[in-house]
Tab-separated table of C-alpha atoms in Angstrom:
chain	number	residue	atom	x	y	z
A	1	MET	CA	20.720	-20.018	-19.501
A	2	LYS	CA	22.413	-17.578	-17.109
A	3	LYS	CA	19.360	-15.284	-17.169
A	4	THR	CA	17.087	-18.209	-16.358
A	5	LEU	CA	19.260	-19.211	-13.397
A	6	VAL	CA	19.180	-15.633	-12.066
A	7	ALA	CA	15.381	-15.581	-12.298
A	8	LEU	CA	15.103	-18.906	-10.470
A	9	ALA	CA	17.479	-17.722	-7.746
A	10	VAL	CA	15.470	-14.523	-7.232
A	11	THR	CA	12.295	-16.591	-6.867
A	12	ALA	CA	14.008	-18.818	-4.309
A	13	PHE	CA	15.101	-15.782	-2.268
A	14	ALA	CA	11.561	-14.384	-2.261
A	15	ALA	CA	9.987	-17.676	-1.224
A	16	SER	CA	12.483	-18.408	1.556
A	17	ALA	CA	11.585	-15.377	3.680
A	18	SER	CA	8.341	-17.019	4.712
A	19	ALA	CA	6.447	-17.853	7.865
A	20	VAL	CA	7.313	-20.532	10.402
A	21	THR	CA	4.756	-23.338	10.610
A	22	VAL	CA	4.026	-23.910	14.301
A	23	TYR	CA	1.231	-26.458	13.846
A	24	GLU	CA	0.149	-28.727	10.991
A	25	ASN	CA	-2.121	-31.734	11.419
A	26	GLU	CA	-5.262	-33.230	9.874
A	27	GLY	CA	-5.827	-30.397	7.402
A	28	SER	CA	-5.107	-27.592	9.860
A	29	LYS	CA	-2.084	-25.322	9.555
A	30	ILE	CA	-0.957	-22.363	11.685
A	31	ASP	CA	1.928	-20.112	10.612
A	32	PHE	CA	3.774	-17.465	12.615
A	33	ASP	CA	5.473	-14.645	10.732
A	34	GLY	CA	6.955	-11.239	11.358
A	35	SER	CA	9.697	-8.751	10.671
A	36	LEU	CA	11.671	-6.105	12.527
A	37	ARG	CA	12.142	-3.084	10.271
A	38	LEU	CA	14.340	-0.090	11.074
A	39	LYS	CA	15.524	2.834	8.974
A	40	LEU	CA	17.945	5.731	9.345
A	41	ASP	CA	16.932	8.763	7.307
A	42	LYS	CA	18.062	12.298	6.618
A	43	ASN	CA	15.468	14.736	5.247
A	44	TRP	CA	15.584	18.455	4.566
A	45	THR	CA	13.195	21.064	3.114
A	46	LYS	CA	13.883	24.241	1.137
A	47	VAL	CA	11.268	26.893	0.327
A	48	SER	CA	11.924	29.268	-2.552
A	49	GLY	CA	12.826	32.759	-1.415
A	50	GLU	CA	14.133	31.579	1.955
A	51	LYS	CA	17.858	31.387	2.663
A	52	SER	CA	17.715	28.678	5.325
A	53	GLN	CA	16.418	25.129	5.055
A	54	ALA	CA	14.901	22.842	7.674
A	55	GLY	CA	16.119	19.292	8.158
A	56	HIS	CA	16.305	16.376	10.546
A	57	THR	CA	17.965	12.988	10.952
A	58	GLY	CA	16.265	10.089	12.660
A	59	LEU	CA	16.427	6.373	13.397
A	60	GLY	CA	13.135	4.626	13.808
A	61	ASN	CA	10.501	2.029	13.110
A	62	ASP	CA	9.693	1.238	9.480
A	63	GLY	CA	6.579	-0.903	9.861
A	64	SER	CA	7.745	-3.703	12.190
A	65	ARG	CA	5.075	-6.378	12.638
A	66	PHE	CA	4.240	-9.939	13.663
A	67	GLY	CA	1.226	-12.168	13.270
A	68	VAL	CA	-0.348	-15.578	12.855
A	69	ARG	CA	-2.265	-17.110	9.971
A	70	ALA	CA	-4.517	-20.165	10.245
A	71	LYS	CA	-6.103	-22.330	7.571
A	72	HIS	CA	-8.340	-25.346	8.090
A	73	GLN	CA	-9.295	-27.673	5.231
A	74	ILE	CA	-12.978	-28.451	5.788
A	75	ALA	CA	-13.576	-30.411	2.572
A	76	GLU	CA	-11.733	-31.129	-0.670
A	77	ASP	CA	-12.364	-27.638	-2.080
A	78	PHE	CA	-13.606	-25.767	0.973
A	79	TYR	CA	-11.545	-24.147	3.728
A	80	ALA	CA	-11.688	-21.637	6.567
A	81	LEU	CA	-8.982	-19.082	7.268
A	82	GLY	CA	-8.005	-16.408	9.747
A	83	ARG	CA	-5.325	-13.740	10.077
A	84	LEU	CA	-4.182	-11.718	13.113
A	85	GLU	CA	-1.395	-9.140	12.728
A	86	PHE	CA	0.071	-6.616	15.163
A	87	ARG	CA	2.151	-3.494	14.573
A	88	PHE	CA	3.611	-0.759	16.765
A	89	ASP	CA	1.930	2.225	15.099
A	90	SER	CA	-0.728	3.296	17.606
A	91	ASN	CA	-0.447	6.432	19.750
A	92	VAL	CA	3.030	7.281	18.395
A	93	LYS	CA	4.560	10.070	20.508
A	94	THR	CA	8.293	9.859	19.771
A	95	SER	CA	10.414	10.371	16.660
A	96	ASP	CA	11.486	6.713	16.577
A	97	LYS	CA	7.888	5.911	15.516
A	98	PHE	CA	7.494	3.023	17.945
A	99	GLY	CA	4.069	3.397	19.499
A	100	ASP	CA	1.620	1.153	21.298
A	101	LEU	CA	0.869	-2.339	20.036
A	102	ASN	CA	-1.960	-2.143	17.520
A	103	THR	CA	-4.171	-4.793	15.936
A	104	LYS	CA	-3.541	-3.954	12.285
A	105	ARG	CA	-5.261	-6.956	10.703
A	106	ALA	CA	-7.899	-9.269	12.157
A	107	TYR	CA	-10.167	-11.174	9.811
A	108	VAL	CA	-11.747	-14.571	9.197
A	109	GLY	CA	-13.295	-16.144	6.145
A	110	LEU	CA	-14.303	-19.093	4.011
A	111	GLY	CA	-12.900	-20.028	0.642
A	112	SER	CA	-12.929	-22.336	-2.345
A	113	LYS	CA	-10.615	-22.460	-5.342
A	114	GLN	CA	-13.608	-22.836	-7.629
A	115	TYR	CA	-15.970	-20.268	-6.087
A	116	GLY	CA	-13.657	-17.720	-4.475
A	117	GLU	CA	-12.901	-16.393	-1.010
A	118	LEU	CA	-15.092	-14.333	1.351
A	119	THR	CA	-13.487	-12.599	4.348
A	120	PHE	CA	-14.726	-10.337	7.141
A	121	GLY	CA	-12.879	-7.968	9.449
A	122	ARG	CA	-9.927	-5.592	9.642
A	123	GLN	CA	-8.114	-6.163	6.347
A	124	ILE	CA	-6.755	-4.760	3.101
A	125	THR	CA	-8.793	-4.738	-0.115
A	126	ILE	CA	-7.915	-5.580	-3.708
A	127	ALA	CA	-7.179	-1.861	-4.197
A	128	ASP	CA	-3.865	-2.536	-2.452
A	129	ASP	CA	-2.797	-4.641	-5.467
A	130	ILE	CA	-3.602	-2.145	-8.244
A	131	ALA	CA	-0.392	-0.069	-8.237
A	132	GLN	CA	2.350	-1.868	-10.196
A	133	VAL	CA	5.376	0.447	-9.852
A	134	GLY	CA	5.957	0.068	-6.119
A	135	PHE	CA	9.596	-0.977	-6.463
A	136	ASP	CA	10.662	1.248	-3.549
A	137	TYR	CA	10.535	0.686	0.219
A	138	VAL	CA	10.191	4.309	1.393
A	139	TYR	CA	10.008	6.960	-1.330
A	140	GLY	CA	7.111	6.048	-3.570
A	141	ALA	CA	6.931	8.390	-6.574
A	142	PHE	CA	3.340	9.103	-5.540
A	143	ASP	CA	0.555	7.252	-3.772
A	144	ASN	CA	-2.765	6.709	-5.494
A	145	ASN	CA	-5.747	7.620	-3.359
A	146	LEU	CA	-7.651	4.358	-3.539
A	147	THR	CA	-8.937	3.183	-0.173
A	148	THR	CA	-6.773	0.105	0.327
A	149	ALA	CA	-7.847	-1.071	3.805
A	150	GLY	CA	-10.482	-0.731	6.497
A	151	ASN	CA	-11.339	-1.767	10.034
A	152	SER	CA	-14.707	-3.297	9.184
A	153	VAL	CA	-14.537	-4.761	5.683
A	154	VAL	CA	-16.428	-7.475	3.826
A	155	ARG	CA	-14.289	-8.666	0.904
A	156	TYR	CA	-14.834	-11.201	-1.875
A	157	ASP	CA	-12.162	-12.382	-4.332
A	158	TYR	CA	-12.487	-14.724	-7.295
A	159	LYS	CA	-9.364	-16.512	-8.574
A	160	GLY	CA	-10.907	-19.376	-10.537
A	161	ILE	CA	-9.143	-18.442	-13.794
A	162	ASP	CA	-5.377	-18.814	-13.946
A	163	GLY	CA	-3.686	-15.431	-13.473
A	164	LEU	CA	-6.942	-13.530	-12.913
A	165	GLN	CA	-8.111	-11.985	-9.642
A	166	VAL	CA	-11.382	-10.066	-9.356
A	167	GLY	CA	-12.272	-8.457	-6.039
A	168	VAL	CA	-15.061	-6.387	-4.509
A	169	ASN	CA	-15.471	-5.014	-0.999
A	170	TYR	CA	-17.816	-3.049	1.249
A	171	ASN	CA	-16.501	-0.964	4.149
A	172	PHE	CA	-18.537	-0.068	7.222
A	173	GLY	CA	-17.902	3.076	9.241
A	174	THR	CA	-16.268	2.501	12.632
A	175	GLU	CA	-15.482	5.938	14.122
A	176	TYR	CA	-18.524	6.486	16.344
A	177	ASN	CA	-19.305	9.128	18.933
A	178	LYS	CA	-19.806	8.060	22.550
A	179	ASP	CA	-22.361	9.161	25.113
A	180	LYS	CA	-21.545	10.075	28.714
A	181	ASP	CA	-21.619	6.385	29.692
A	182	GLY	CA	-19.088	5.407	27.021
A	183	ASN	CA	-21.622	3.742	24.719
A	184	PHE	CA	-21.269	4.154	20.953
A	185	THR	CA	-24.027	6.304	19.437
A	186	ASP	CA	-23.629	7.583	15.868
A	187	ILE	CA	-20.742	8.035	13.429
A	188	ALA	CA	-18.856	11.284	13.989
A	189	LYS	CA	-19.273	14.052	11.413
A	190	GLY	CA	-16.527	14.098	8.828
A	191	LYS	CA	-15.732	10.411	9.355
A	192	THR	CA	-16.368	7.571	6.903
A	193	LYS	CA	-20.005	6.444	6.882
A	194	ASN	CA	-19.457	3.632	4.383
A	195	GLY	CA	-17.580	2.809	1.215
A	196	TYR	CA	-17.078	0.225	-1.463
A	197	GLY	CA	-14.592	-0.773	-4.120
A	198	ALA	CA	-13.823	-3.125	-6.978
A	199	GLY	CA	-10.717	-4.162	-8.836
A	200	VAL	CA	-9.207	-6.628	-11.260
A	201	VAL	CA	-5.632	-7.878	-11.627
A	202	TYR	CA	-4.480	-10.105	-14.485
A	203	SER	CA	-0.985	-11.604	-14.732
A	204	PHE	CA	0.281	-13.650	-17.669
A	205	ALA	CA	3.440	-14.752	-19.484
A	206	PRO	CA	3.652	-13.358	-23.058
A	207	ALA	CA	6.674	-15.560	-23.804
A	208	GLU	CA	9.368	-17.590	-22.083
A	209	GLY	CA	11.309	-15.436	-19.638
A	210	GLN	CA	8.660	-12.690	-19.748
A	211	SER	CA	5.806	-11.643	-17.462
A	212	ALA	CA	3.109	-8.989	-17.546
A	213	THR	CA	0.471	-7.655	-15.163
A	214	VAL	CA	-2.397	-5.258	-15.844
A	215	ALA	CA	-4.672	-3.938	-13.090
A	216	ALA	CA	-7.510	-1.462	-12.561
A	217	GLY	CA	-9.509	-0.404	-9.518
A	218	TYR	CA	-12.157	2.007	-8.212
A	219	THR	CA	-13.244	3.027	-4.702
A	220	ARG	CA	-15.961	5.294	-3.265
A	221	ASP	CA	-15.994	6.675	0.293
A	222	ASN	CA	-19.035	8.411	1.792
A	223	TYR	CA	-18.618	10.677	4.820
A	224	VAL	CA	-21.067	11.814	7.496
A	225	THR	CA	-22.223	15.428	7.049
A	226	GLU	CA	-25.016	17.727	8.096
A	227	ALA	CA	-28.531	16.714	7.069
A	228	ASN	CA	-28.510	18.496	3.698
A	229	GLY	CA	-24.840	18.105	2.820
A	230	ARG	CA	-22.894	15.632	0.677
A	231	HIS	CA	-19.296	14.608	1.219
A	232	TYR	CA	-17.707	11.782	-0.758
A	233	LYS	CA	-14.532	10.747	-2.575
A	234	ASP	CA	-14.264	8.783	-5.823
A	235	ALA	CA	-10.860	7.333	-6.736
A	236	TRP	CA	-9.566	5.238	-9.625
A	237	ALA	CA	-6.253	3.772	-10.734
A	238	VAL	CA	-4.780	1.619	-13.498
A	239	GLY	CA	-1.382	-0.030	-13.594
A	240	PHE	CA	0.777	-2.054	-15.950
A	241	LYS	CA	4.021	-3.968	-15.405
A	242	TYR	CA	6.186	-5.909	-17.850
A	243	GLY	CA	9.193	-8.060	-17.061
A	244	ILE	CA	11.759	-9.617	-19.347
A	245	ASN	CA	14.548	-11.635	-17.739
A	246	GLN	CA	16.125	-9.398	-15.041
A	247	LEU	CA	14.393	-6.134	-16.064
A	248	THR	CA	10.921	-5.063	-14.922
A	249	ALA	CA	9.276	-1.768	-15.917
A	250	GLY	CA	5.811	-0.300	-15.594
A	251	PHE	CA	3.538	2.666	-15.033
A	252	ASP	CA	0.588	3.723	-12.874
A	253	VAL	CA	-2.060	6.379	-13.540
A	254	ALA	CA	-4.490	7.464	-10.827
A	255	GLY	CA	-6.953	10.177	-9.951
A	256	ASP	CA	-9.597	11.105	-7.423
A	257	TYR	CA	-12.351	13.638	-6.851
A	258	THR	CA	-13.609	14.784	-3.446
A	259	LYS	CA	-16.856	16.721	-3.129
A	260	ASN	CA	-17.454	18.395	0.229
A	261	ARG	CA	-20.619	20.470	0.078
A	262	PRO	CA	-20.734	21.479	3.775
A	263	LYS	CA	-17.456	23.339	3.094
A	264	ASN	CA	-18.305	24.164	-0.549
A	265	GLU	CA	-15.015	22.499	-1.507
A	266	ASP	CA	-13.997	20.343	-4.459
A	267	ILE	CA	-10.587	18.625	-4.621
A	268	ARG	CA	-9.172	16.873	-7.685
A	269	HIS	CA	-5.965	14.858	-8.017
A	270	LEU	CA	-4.451	13.422	-11.178
A	271	GLY	CA	-1.039	11.794	-11.395
A	272	PHE	CA	1.165	9.196	-13.010
A	273	ARG	CA	4.415	7.425	-12.268
A	274	VAL	CA	6.842	5.307	-14.261
A	275	GLY	CA	9.504	3.032	-12.858
A	276	ALA	CA	11.922	0.214	-13.519
A	277	LYS	CA	13.881	-2.377	-11.557
A	278	TYR	CA	16.903	-4.374	-12.686
A	279	GLN	CA	18.047	-7.537	-10.901
A	280	VAL	CA	21.845	-7.235	-11.105
A	281	THR	CA	22.437	-10.523	-9.256
A	282	PRO	CA	20.084	-12.848	-7.355
A	283	ALA	CA	20.791	-10.777	-4.220
A	284	VAL	CA	21.206	-7.229	-5.593
A	285	SER	CA	18.832	-4.977	-7.520
A	286	ILE	CA	18.654	-1.315	-8.525
A	287	TYR	CA	15.429	0.599	-9.157
A	288	GLY	CA	14.007	4.034	-9.811
A	289	ASN	CA	10.694	5.865	-10.105
A	290	TYR	CA	9.523	9.208	-11.453
A	291	GLY	CA	6.106	10.627	-10.689
A	292	HIS	CA	4.165	13.766	-11.580
A	293	GLY	CA	0.841	14.934	-10.232
A	294	GLN	CA	-1.493	17.872	-9.914
A	295	GLN	CA	-3.962	18.871	-7.205
A	296	LYS	CA	-6.729	21.429	-7.652
A	297	VAL	CA	-8.631	22.729	-4.626
A	298	LYS	CA	-11.711	24.753	-5.520
A	299	THR	CA	-13.602	26.819	-2.955
A	300	THR	CA	-14.388	30.460	-3.702
A	301	SER	CA	-11.218	30.366	-5.820
A	302	THR	CA	-9.014	27.605	-7.251
A	303	GLU	CA	-5.554	26.697	-5.945
A	304	THR	CA	-3.420	24.487	-8.198
A	305	THR	CA	-0.338	22.607	-7.001
A	306	ASN	CA	1.984	20.631	-9.282
A	307	TYR	CA	4.365	18.130	-7.757
A	308	ASP	CA	7.183	15.927	-9.037
A	309	ARG	CA	9.282	13.217	-7.410
A	310	PHE	CA	12.352	11.367	-8.613
A	311	MET	CA	13.881	8.536	-6.609
A	312	LEU	CA	16.646	5.951	-6.962
A	313	GLY	CA	17.426	2.971	-4.786
A	314	THR	CA	19.204	-0.328	-4.413
A	315	ASP	CA	18.605	-3.340	-2.194
A	316	TYR	CA	20.764	-6.252	-1.091
A	317	GLN	CA	19.510	-9.592	0.207
A	318	LEU	CA	22.172	-10.356	2.825
A	319	HIS	CA	20.472	-13.626	3.798
A	320	LYS	CA	17.222	-15.328	2.860
A	321	ASN	CA	15.615	-13.541	5.839
A	322	VAL	CA	17.676	-10.321	5.921
A	323	LEU	CA	17.244	-7.369	3.549
A	324	THR	CA	18.951	-3.971	3.444
A	325	TYR	CA	18.306	-1.033	1.129
A	326	LEU	CA	19.460	2.499	0.294
A	327	GLU	CA	17.168	5.109	-1.265
A	328	GLY	CA	17.265	8.783	-2.161
A	329	ALA	CA	14.534	11.090	-3.431
A	330	ILE	CA	13.840	14.685	-4.436
A	331	THR	CA	10.284	16.053	-4.359
A	332	THR	CA	9.130	19.462	-5.561
A	333	ALA	CA	5.726	21.075	-5.028
A	334	LYS	CA	4.854	24.335	-6.798
A	335	VAL	CA	1.715	26.301	-5.991
A	336	LYS	CA	0.529	28.290	-8.988
A	337	GLY	CA	1.388	31.897	-8.277
A	338	GLY	CA	3.087	30.898	-5.020
A	339	ASP	CA	6.182	29.314	-3.520
A	340	LYS	CA	8.072	26.233	-4.615
A	341	THR	CA	8.974	23.722	-1.896
A	342	THR	CA	11.731	21.137	-2.373
A	343	ASN	CA	12.006	18.115	-0.082
A	344	SER	CA	15.086	15.884	-0.274
A	345	GLY	CA	15.801	12.673	1.585
A	346	VAL	CA	18.177	9.743	1.935
A	347	THR	CA	17.277	6.544	3.795
A	348	VAL	CA	19.108	3.333	4.641
A	349	GLY	CA	17.059	0.480	6.067
A	350	LEU	CA	17.412	-3.034	7.440
A	351	ARG	CA	14.682	-5.671	7.700
A	352	VAL	CA	14.955	-9.009	9.488
A	353	PHE	CA	12.192	-11.547	8.780
A	354	TRP	CA	11.130	-14.762	10.478
């Protein structure tokens, strides 16, 4: 009974930090949401064979944002939606990481519970939901290389079966050259020409007090090259998460392959991470991740780098709209036949939601 109450309390905390409804009438609803996120971190780097180590301490932005979301019920099972979100991550010139105001998300769409949802614009894709061991706020054990967002994306998601989400997307290139009059001409060389992706996420309850999620995704990015060259990146990832009462554990496996014929370069990544999170009380949790990966860069020769990261953290929900956390991590990168670099860091953060 106590475990059930803890689970219900955690759910209540998560649901309470939600948007403020500023308008609701005749099937139309507009919500305003946002968060101010700051972190204080200490990071230092040590290279094998060197006596000194480099380090820095800083206080800065950790993804602060605000936005509005609108939904209009057109018919019984047919609606229109829109999302506009701003962040301060454009043209960053100072160490506090507060830059110019940037339109991070801007999309519109139509949807139906039975037939799915189609959206257009600057948005994330289903690839953003594939990783299952993202228990951390700062020090992810490793990041898979799926393309998780774009500035000109067409996305379709089907959620007609309970617990199942299937998504596909197509990304248009947006980084064009300009002529002397400032008009857009063609996509710049080396920039994304187009891309696409697909993914599936399935969540279910194996038994009372238990939950499980399995996910898989794939993305392809094509880049502009010279007339006879090919440059593309294929990426894939699978993830699994299992929860029983206050404990959640899981793993992710991901890889990618980049072929760049203009530079006669091939790059391969392969990595995995495992992690767990334990809800000590409704307001306090502890978590940890370990990740290992390998990168191979092949040109006229092959350079292999192995990397590992171990992190631990804890968070505390001070209030339904206030969260603080403490994390530490150690990352090592070893080039075959070369130096070993060790990066260490400690971060404390505070997030205030509305």
